[in-house]
Amino acid sequence: MQEMDLYRHTDTVNELLARYGVKFGIYKNNVFKEQLFPFDAIPRVIEAEEFAYLEKGLKQRVMALNLFIKDIYSDKKIIRDKIVPEEFIYASSGYLAQCEGVMPPKGVYAHIAGIDLVQGKDKEWYILEDNLRVPSGASYPMIARELCRRSSPLTFQQTHIADNRNYAELLRRTMDYVNTGGHTVILTPGRYNSAYFEHSYLAEKTGAHLVTGSELLVENDHLYFIDYSGRKEPVGAVYRRISDEYLDPMNFYEGSLIGIPHLYDIFRKGNVALLNAPGNGVADDKGIYYFVPKMIKYYLGEEPILHNAPTYLPLYKEDMDYVLEHFDDLVLKDVAEAGGYGVQFGSKMTKQEKEDFIALLKREPRRFIAQEVIDFLDIDIFENGECVPRKADLRAFVLMADEPLVWKSGLTRFSRNPDSFIVNSSQGGGFKDTWVLSQ
C-alpha cells in the first residue's frame, strides 16, 4: 500500500513544516508564544459521493447565511416574520449598528466561510459552528499536501485524490469578483498575530500584497497602497485578517493602532471591497446558529441538507427546563467565545461547579447554548509508533464569488488527548490532510 510510504515520512514532514515556520501563536498570561501545529500523516479520506453531498449542503447553508446578513442590515424581514427573535440580533456581540444600510460590493458578505463539522459514529455529518468573520486554517492542509507530495510522490501518483492546490485560485477568483478596481491586498495585524504564517502564505500563493495598516492610506474617498518606493497604488479589495473592531479607529474602536482611518467610510460608498464584510459576526453567534435551519427554509424555501447538532437555547423556558433536567448529558457553550474556549461538559463539573454554573445560566440565559454531545467518529493518528483513535472535526471552506465554491479539501483537526473532544490548535490539537477521492 503506497500510503505506508507517506506514513513513514511523518517526522520529515513535521521537520519541514517547522523549517518553513508553519506555526500558530497564542497569547497566554499576556505573553505571546509560538508553537508548531503537529501534523499527522494518516489522512482523513472522504469518498467522492459523500463529499458531493457535503458540498451541496455547505453551499445551501452559506447562501442562506449571506441572505440573512443582508436582511438583518436592511429590511429585517426575518425579524418581522418572527423567525428570529429581535433580542437575539441586537444582543449579539457580532451585531454592528454601523453596518445598518450598508451594501458591500456585489452584495456578498461572507466571502470566505469556515464551516466546522463532525461526523458521528452513526456516519451522519453535523454542523458544529459557522465561522464568517475571519476564519483561518486553509494554509495548513495546503502546505502539508505540498510537502507530502514532495516526500512521497508515489502515494499521489497512484491514488485518485482531488488536487487541493487550487485554493489560492478559488480565493483569487473570490477577491477579483468583488474588487472595485485596483490592487488586492491581504491586511495583517503583523508578525505577532496568531495566524501570521497563513497571511503571508496566502499572499504568496494568490499574488496579493501582504500589508499592515501603516501601508494603507485613505485619500479622496479611495484606498491606496504605499509601495516600497513611496508611490501610491489604488486598492480595490482588502482581504482583512483583522477583527471588525480594529479595522477603522474612526468608525469602530478608536484606540486601534492597526486599522486604517476612514476605511469603513469608503467601504460604505462602495469604493473598496472588504473580505469578509464587517458585521458578519451577527450570523456566526452561537445563539444564532440555532436558527440557521429555519433561515434555510425561510430564504431558500428548502429543507436543510446538513443538520445542526441538537441544540437548546436556555432563553426559552422549555429549553431551559430540558437543559436543567439533562445537564450531565450536555455540553454548554458561551456564545461569545471561540477557539475551544468557553466550552464546558456538564458531566465533568463538580457538584459546586454545577450549582454555580446553573445560577449563572439562569441569570444570563442569552449567553449560553447547550448541545447534545455528538459521539464523534474516531480517526486514527500515529502516536509513539502506533495507531491510536482520537476525536476529530473538519473545517470546510466555502468561498462566495459569482457562485458558492467549496474547496475539495479542508482542515481536519484532532485532539491529542484521548479523553478530550476539544480539537482546536489553541487547546493543543493537531491536524491532518483531508483527501477527497476523485471519481
Short mmCIF file of N, CA, C and O in Angstrom, two decimals, residues 89-182:
data_model
loop_
_atom_site.label_atom_id
_atom_site.label_comp_id
_atom_site.label_asym_id
_atom_site.label_seq_id
_atom_site.Cartn_x
_atom_site.Cartn_y
_atom_site.Cartn_z
N ILE A 89 -30.79 39.36 17.86
CA ILE A 89 -29.95 40.12 16.93
C ILE A 89 -29.20 41.22 17.68
O ILE A 89 -27.97 41.28 17.66
N TYR A 90 -29.94 42.06 18.33
CA TYR A 90 -29.32 43.25 18.93
C TYR A 90 -28.51 42.94 20.18
O TYR A 90 -27.67 43.75 20.59
N ALA A 91 -28.74 41.77 20.79
CA ALA A 91 -27.93 41.38 21.94
C ALA A 91 -26.66 40.65 21.52
O ALA A 91 -25.80 40.36 22.35
N SER A 92 -26.54 40.36 20.23
CA SER A 92 -25.36 39.64 19.75
C SER A 92 -24.13 40.55 19.74
O SER A 92 -24.18 41.68 19.27
N SER A 93 -23.02 40.04 20.25
CA SER A 93 -21.78 40.82 20.24
C SER A 93 -21.27 41.05 18.82
O SER A 93 -20.47 41.94 18.57
N GLY A 94 -21.77 40.25 17.87
CA GLY A 94 -21.33 40.39 16.48
C GLY A 94 -22.14 41.39 15.67
O GLY A 94 -21.75 41.74 14.55
N TYR A 95 -23.26 41.85 16.22
CA TYR A 95 -24.08 42.84 15.51
C TYR A 95 -23.42 44.21 15.63
O TYR A 95 -23.04 44.65 16.71
N LEU A 96 -23.30 44.91 14.50
CA LEU A 96 -22.70 46.25 14.48
C LEU A 96 -23.70 47.25 13.89
O LEU A 96 -24.07 47.15 12.72
N ALA A 97 -24.12 48.20 14.71
CA ALA A 97 -25.09 49.20 14.25
C ALA A 97 -24.54 50.01 13.08
O ALA A 97 -25.30 50.48 12.22
N GLN A 98 -23.20 50.15 13.01
CA GLN A 98 -22.58 50.92 11.92
C GLN A 98 -22.83 50.29 10.55
O GLN A 98 -22.66 50.95 9.52
N CYS A 99 -23.21 49.01 10.53
CA CYS A 99 -23.40 48.31 9.26
C CYS A 99 -24.81 48.44 8.71
O CYS A 99 -25.10 47.96 7.60
N GLU A 100 -25.69 49.08 9.47
CA GLU A 100 -27.07 49.25 9.01
C GLU A 100 -27.10 50.02 7.68
O GLU A 100 -26.50 51.08 7.54
N GLY A 101 -27.81 49.43 6.71
CA GLY A 101 -27.99 50.08 5.41
C GLY A 101 -26.79 50.05 4.50
O GLY A 101 -26.81 50.67 3.43
N VAL A 102 -25.74 49.32 4.87
CA VAL A 102 -24.52 49.28 4.04
C VAL A 102 -24.52 48.00 3.21
O VAL A 102 -24.61 46.90 3.75
N MET A 103 -24.41 48.16 1.90
CA MET A 103 -24.37 47.01 0.99
C MET A 103 -22.95 46.85 0.44
O MET A 103 -22.43 47.75 -0.22
N PRO A 104 -22.29 45.72 0.68
CA PRO A 104 -20.94 45.53 0.15
C PRO A 104 -20.97 45.30 -1.36
O PRO A 104 -22.03 44.98 -1.93
N PRO A 105 -19.83 45.47 -2.05
CA PRO A 105 -19.78 45.23 -3.49
C PRO A 105 -20.33 43.85 -3.86
O PRO A 105 -20.02 42.85 -3.22
N LYS A 106 -21.18 43.83 -4.88
CA LYS A 106 -21.83 42.62 -5.41
C LYS A 106 -22.77 41.96 -4.40
O LYS A 106 -23.25 40.85 -4.61
N GLY A 107 -23.02 42.62 -3.26
CA GLY A 107 -23.93 42.06 -2.28
C GLY A 107 -23.41 40.84 -1.55
O GLY A 107 -24.20 40.09 -0.95
N VAL A 108 -22.10 40.64 -1.54
CA VAL A 108 -21.52 39.48 -0.86
C VAL A 108 -21.00 39.91 0.51
O VAL A 108 -20.23 40.86 0.62
N TYR A 109 -21.42 39.19 1.53
CA TYR A 109 -20.99 39.49 2.91
C TYR A 109 -19.94 38.49 3.37
O TYR A 109 -18.86 38.87 3.81
N ALA A 110 -20.26 37.21 3.31
CA ALA A 110 -19.35 36.16 3.77
C ALA A 110 -18.62 35.58 2.57
O ALA A 110 -19.05 34.60 1.97
N HIS A 111 -17.51 36.19 2.21
CA HIS A 111 -16.73 35.74 1.05
C HIS A 111 -15.99 34.43 1.34
O HIS A 111 -15.84 33.60 0.46
N ILE A 112 -15.51 34.30 2.58
CA ILE A 112 -14.78 33.10 2.99
C ILE A 112 -15.42 32.59 4.27
O ILE A 112 -15.39 33.27 5.30
N ALA A 113 -16.04 31.42 4.20
CA ALA A 113 -16.69 30.83 5.37
C ALA A 113 -15.96 29.56 5.77
O ALA A 113 -15.62 28.73 4.92
N GLY A 114 -15.72 29.42 7.06
CA GLY A 114 -15.15 28.18 7.58
C GLY A 114 -16.23 27.47 8.39
O GLY A 114 -16.62 27.94 9.47
N ILE A 115 -16.75 26.38 7.86
CA ILE A 115 -17.86 25.67 8.50
C ILE A 115 -17.31 24.43 9.19
O ILE A 115 -16.73 23.56 8.55
N ASP A 116 -17.50 24.35 10.50
CA ASP A 116 -16.97 23.23 11.28
C ASP A 116 -18.02 22.12 11.38
O ASP A 116 -19.15 22.37 11.81
N LEU A 117 -17.60 20.92 10.99
CA LEU A 117 -18.48 19.76 11.02
C LEU A 117 -17.82 18.63 11.80
O LEU A 117 -16.58 18.57 11.91
N VAL A 118 -18.64 17.73 12.30
CA VAL A 118 -18.14 16.47 12.84
C VAL A 118 -18.97 15.34 12.26
O VAL A 118 -20.15 15.54 11.91
N GLN A 119 -18.36 14.19 12.15
CA GLN A 119 -19.09 13.00 11.72
C GLN A 119 -19.30 12.11 12.92
O GLN A 119 -18.35 11.76 13.63
N GLY A 120 -20.55 11.80 13.19
CA GLY A 120 -20.86 10.94 14.32
C GLY A 120 -20.59 9.48 14.01
O GLY A 120 -20.35 9.10 12.85
N LYS A 121 -20.63 8.66 15.02
CA LYS A 121 -20.43 7.22 14.81
C LYS A 121 -21.59 6.62 14.03
O LYS A 121 -21.48 5.50 13.52
N ASP A 122 -22.69 7.38 13.92
CA ASP A 122 -23.80 6.95 13.07
C ASP A 122 -23.55 7.30 11.60
O ASP A 122 -24.41 7.08 10.75
N LYS A 123 -22.35 7.86 11.31
CA LYS A 123 -21.89 8.26 9.97
C LYS A 123 -22.57 9.53 9.45
O LYS A 123 -22.30 9.97 8.35
N GLU A 124 -23.48 10.11 10.24
CA GLU A 124 -24.10 11.37 9.86
C GLU A 124 -23.15 12.53 10.14
O GLU A 124 -22.39 12.49 11.11
N TRP A 125 -23.22 13.57 9.28
CA TRP A 125 -22.42 14.77 9.50
C TRP A 125 -23.28 15.82 10.20
O TRP A 125 -24.45 16.00 9.86
N TYR A 126 -22.69 16.51 11.17
CA TYR A 126 -23.39 17.56 11.90
C TYR A 126 -22.57 18.85 11.86
O TYR A 126 -21.35 18.82 12.01
N ILE A 127 -23.26 19.96 11.65
CA ILE A 127 -22.60 21.27 11.71
C ILE A 127 -22.44 21.66 13.18
O ILE A 127 -23.41 21.66 13.93
N LEU A 128 -21.22 22.03 13.56
CA LEU A 128 -20.98 22.49 14.93
C LEU A 128 -20.95 24.01 15.03
O LEU A 128 -21.45 24.58 15.99
N GLU A 129 -20.33 24.65 14.03
CA GLU A 129 -20.18 26.11 14.08
C GLU A 129 -20.09 26.67 12.67
O GLU A 129 -19.60 26.00 11.76
N ASP A 130 -20.50 27.93 12.52
CA ASP A 130 -20.30 28.69 11.29
C ASP A 130 -19.33 29.82 11.61
O ASP A 130 -19.59 30.61 12.52
N ASN A 131 -18.22 29.90 10.90
CA ASN A 131 -17.23 30.94 11.12
C ASN A 131 -17.22 31.87 9.91
O ASN A 131 -16.78 31.48 8.82
N LEU A 132 -17.73 33.08 10.11
CA LEU A 132 -17.95 34.00 8.99
C LEU A 132 -17.21 35.33 9.15
O LEU A 132 -17.39 36.23 8.33
N ARG A 133 -16.42 35.46 10.19
CA ARG A 133 -15.70 36.71 10.40
C ARG A 133 -14.32 36.63 9.75
O ARG A 133 -14.11 37.15 8.66
N VAL A 134 -13.39 35.99 10.44
CA VAL A 134 -12.03 35.86 9.90
C VAL A 134 -11.60 34.40 10.06
O VAL A 134 -10.68 34.09 10.82
N PRO A 135 -12.26 33.47 9.37
CA PRO A 135 -11.91 32.05 9.55
C PRO A 135 -10.52 31.75 9.03
O PRO A 135 -10.11 32.24 7.98
N SER A 136 -9.79 30.95 9.77
CA SER A 136 -8.41 30.62 9.38
C SER A 136 -8.25 29.12 9.24
O SER A 136 -9.13 28.34 9.61
N GLY A 137 -7.10 28.72 8.70
CA GLY A 137 -6.75 27.29 8.67
C GLY A 137 -6.52 26.68 7.32
O GLY A 137 -5.97 25.58 7.23
N ALA A 138 -6.88 27.33 6.21
CA ALA A 138 -6.72 26.71 4.89
C ALA A 138 -5.27 26.48 4.53
O ALA A 138 -4.93 25.54 3.81
N SER A 139 -4.39 27.34 5.02
CA SER A 139 -2.98 27.24 4.63
C SER A 139 -2.33 25.96 5.12
O SER A 139 -1.40 25.45 4.49
N TYR A 140 -2.80 25.41 6.24
CA TYR A 140 -2.14 24.24 6.82
C TYR A 140 -2.28 23.00 5.95
O TYR A 140 -1.27 22.35 5.64
N PRO A 141 -3.49 22.62 5.52
CA PRO A 141 -3.56 21.48 4.61
C PRO A 141 -2.94 21.78 3.24
O PRO A 141 -2.47 20.86 2.57
N MET A 142 -2.92 23.05 2.83
CA MET A 142 -2.29 23.39 1.55
C MET A 142 -0.80 23.05 1.57
O MET A 142 -0.30 22.34 0.70
N ILE A 143 -0.10 23.55 2.58
CA ILE A 143 1.34 23.32 2.61
C ILE A 143 1.66 21.88 3.01
O ILE A 143 2.65 21.30 2.54
N ALA A 144 0.80 21.27 3.84
CA ALA A 144 1.05 19.88 4.22
C ALA A 144 0.96 18.98 2.99
O ALA A 144 1.79 18.07 2.81
N ARG A 145 -0.03 19.22 2.13
CA ARG A 145 -0.16 18.41 0.91
C ARG A 145 1.07 18.60 0.01
O ARG A 145 1.59 17.65 -0.57
N GLU A 146 1.52 19.84 -0.09
CA GLU A 146 2.70 20.13 -0.91
C GLU A 146 3.92 19.38 -0.41
O GLU A 146 4.66 18.77 -1.18
N LEU A 147 4.13 19.35 0.91
CA LEU A 147 5.28 18.67 1.48
C LEU A 147 5.12 17.15 1.42
O LEU A 147 6.10 16.43 1.23
N CYS A 148 3.90 16.66 1.56
CA CYS A 148 3.66 15.22 1.44
C CYS A 148 3.92 14.75 0.01
O CYS A 148 4.48 13.66 -0.21
N ARG A 149 3.51 15.55 -0.97
CA ARG A 149 3.77 15.21 -2.37
C ARG A 149 5.28 15.12 -2.62
O ARG A 149 5.75 14.25 -3.34
N ARG A 150 5.99 16.05 -2.02
CA ARG A 150 7.44 16.06 -2.19
C ARG A 150 8.10 14.87 -1.50
O ARG A 150 9.06 14.29 -2.01
N SER A 151 7.56 14.48 -0.33
CA SER A 151 8.16 13.39 0.45
C SER A 151 7.82 12.02 -0.10
O SER A 151 8.63 11.10 -0.04
N SER A 152 6.61 11.87 -0.64
CA SER A 152 6.16 10.56 -1.11
C SER A 152 5.38 10.71 -2.42
O SER A 152 4.16 10.53 -2.45
N PRO A 153 6.06 11.04 -3.53
CA PRO A 153 5.35 11.28 -4.79
C PRO A 153 4.54 10.08 -5.28
O PRO A 153 3.48 10.26 -5.88
N LEU A 154 5.00 8.87 -4.99
CA LEU A 154 4.29 7.68 -5.48
C LEU A 154 2.88 7.59 -4.89
O LEU A 154 1.95 7.14 -5.56
N THR A 155 2.74 8.00 -3.64
CA THR A 155 1.43 7.95 -3.00
C THR A 155 0.40 8.71 -3.82
O THR A 155 -0.74 8.26 -4.02
N PHE A 156 0.79 9.87 -4.33
CA PHE A 156 -0.15 10.74 -5.04
C PHE A 156 -0.26 10.40 -6.53
O PHE A 156 -1.23 10.76 -7.18
N GLN A 157 0.71 9.67 -7.02
CA GLN A 157 0.61 9.21 -8.41
C GLN A 157 -0.34 8.03 -8.53
O GLN A 157 -0.98 7.85 -9.56
N GLN A 158 -0.45 7.25 -7.48
CA GLN A 158 -1.22 6.01 -7.56
C GLN A 158 -2.52 6.03 -6.77
O GLN A 158 -3.20 5.03 -6.64
N THR A 159 -2.86 7.19 -6.23
CA THR A 159 -4.13 7.34 -5.50
C THR A 159 -4.93 8.45 -6.14
O THR A 159 -4.39 9.52 -6.44
N HIS A 160 -6.20 8.22 -6.37
CA HIS A 160 -7.04 9.21 -7.05
C HIS A 160 -7.61 10.20 -6.03
O HIS A 160 -8.68 9.98 -5.45
N ILE A 161 -6.87 11.28 -5.82
CA ILE A 161 -7.24 12.29 -4.83
C ILE A 161 -7.47 13.62 -5.54
O ILE A 161 -6.68 14.00 -6.42
N ALA A 162 -8.53 14.32 -5.17
CA ALA A 162 -8.76 15.65 -5.72
C ALA A 162 -7.60 16.55 -5.33
O ALA A 162 -7.16 16.55 -4.18
N ASP A 163 -7.08 17.30 -6.29
CA ASP A 163 -5.93 18.17 -6.05
C ASP A 163 -6.39 19.40 -5.27
O ASP A 163 -7.26 20.14 -5.72
N ASN A 164 -5.81 19.62 -4.09
CA ASN A 164 -6.25 20.75 -3.25
C ASN A 164 -5.41 22.00 -3.47
O ASN A 164 -5.57 22.99 -2.75
N ARG A 165 -4.54 21.99 -4.48
CA ARG A 165 -3.66 23.14 -4.70
C ARG A 165 -4.39 24.31 -5.36
O ARG A 165 -3.78 25.34 -5.62
N ASN A 166 -5.70 24.16 -5.60
CA ASN A 166 -6.44 25.24 -6.26
C ASN A 166 -7.09 26.21 -5.27
O ASN A 166 -7.84 27.08 -5.68
N TYR A 167 -6.81 26.08 -3.97
CA TYR A 167 -7.44 27.00 -3.02
C TYR A 167 -7.06 28.45 -3.33
O TYR A 167 -7.92 29.35 -3.29
N ALA A 168 -5.80 28.66 -3.66
CA ALA A 168 -5.36 30.03 -3.97
C ALA A 168 -6.10 30.57 -5.19
O ALA A 168 -6.47 31.75 -5.24
N GLU A 169 -6.36 29.69 -6.15
CA GLU A 169 -7.10 30.10 -7.35
C GLU A 169 -8.54 30.47 -6.99
O GLU A 169 -9.08 31.47 -7.48
N LEU A 170 -9.17 29.68 -6.12
CA LEU A 170 -10.53 29.97 -5.68
C LEU A 170 -10.59 31.29 -4.90
O LEU A 170 -11.50 32.09 -5.07
N LEU A 171 -9.59 31.49 -4.04
CA LEU A 171 -9.55 32.71 -3.25
C LEU A 171 -9.32 33.92 -4.15
O LEU A 171 -9.97 34.97 -3.97
N ARG A 172 -8.42 33.78 -5.12
CA ARG A 172 -8.17 34.89 -6.03
C ARG A 172 -9.42 35.22 -6.85
O ARG A 172 -9.75 36.40 -7.06
N ARG A 173 -10.12 34.18 -7.29
CA ARG A 173 -11.36 34.39 -8.03
C ARG A 173 -12.37 35.15 -7.19
O ARG A 173 -13.06 36.06 -7.68
N THR A 174 -12.45 34.80 -5.90
CA THR A 174 -13.37 35.47 -4.99
C THR A 174 -12.99 36.93 -4.79
O THR A 174 -13.85 37.82 -4.81
N MET A 175 -11.70 37.18 -4.60
CA MET A 175 -11.25 38.55 -4.39
C MET A 175 -11.45 39.40 -5.64
O MET A 175 -11.87 40.56 -5.58
N ASP A 176 -11.15 38.81 -6.80
CA ASP A 176 -11.29 39.55 -8.06
C ASP A 176 -12.75 39.87 -8.37
O ASP A 176 -13.06 40.91 -8.97
N TYR A 177 -13.65 38.97 -7.96
CA TYR A 177 -15.07 39.15 -8.26
C TYR A 177 -15.62 40.44 -7.64
O TYR A 177 -16.45 41.12 -8.23
N VAL A 178 -15.15 40.76 -6.42
CA VAL A 178 -15.68 41.94 -5.73
C VAL A 178 -14.75 43.15 -5.81
O VAL A 178 -15.09 44.23 -5.32
N ASN A 179 -13.59 42.98 -6.41
CA ASN A 179 -12.61 44.09 -6.50
C ASN A 179 -13.24 45.28 -7.22
O ASN A 179 -13.80 45.15 -8.31
N THR A 180 -13.12 46.46 -6.63
CA THR A 180 -13.74 47.66 -7.20
C THR A 180 -12.80 48.42 -8.15
O THR A 180 -13.17 49.47 -8.66
N GLY A 181 -11.60 47.86 -8.36
CA GLY A 181 -10.64 48.50 -9.27
C GLY A 181 -9.36 48.85 -8.54
O GLY A 181 -9.33 49.79 -7.75
N GLY A 182 -8.30 48.08 -8.80
CA GLY A 182 -7.02 48.33 -8.14
C GLY A 182 -6.41 47.04 -7.64
O GLY A 182 -6.85 45.94 -7.96
#
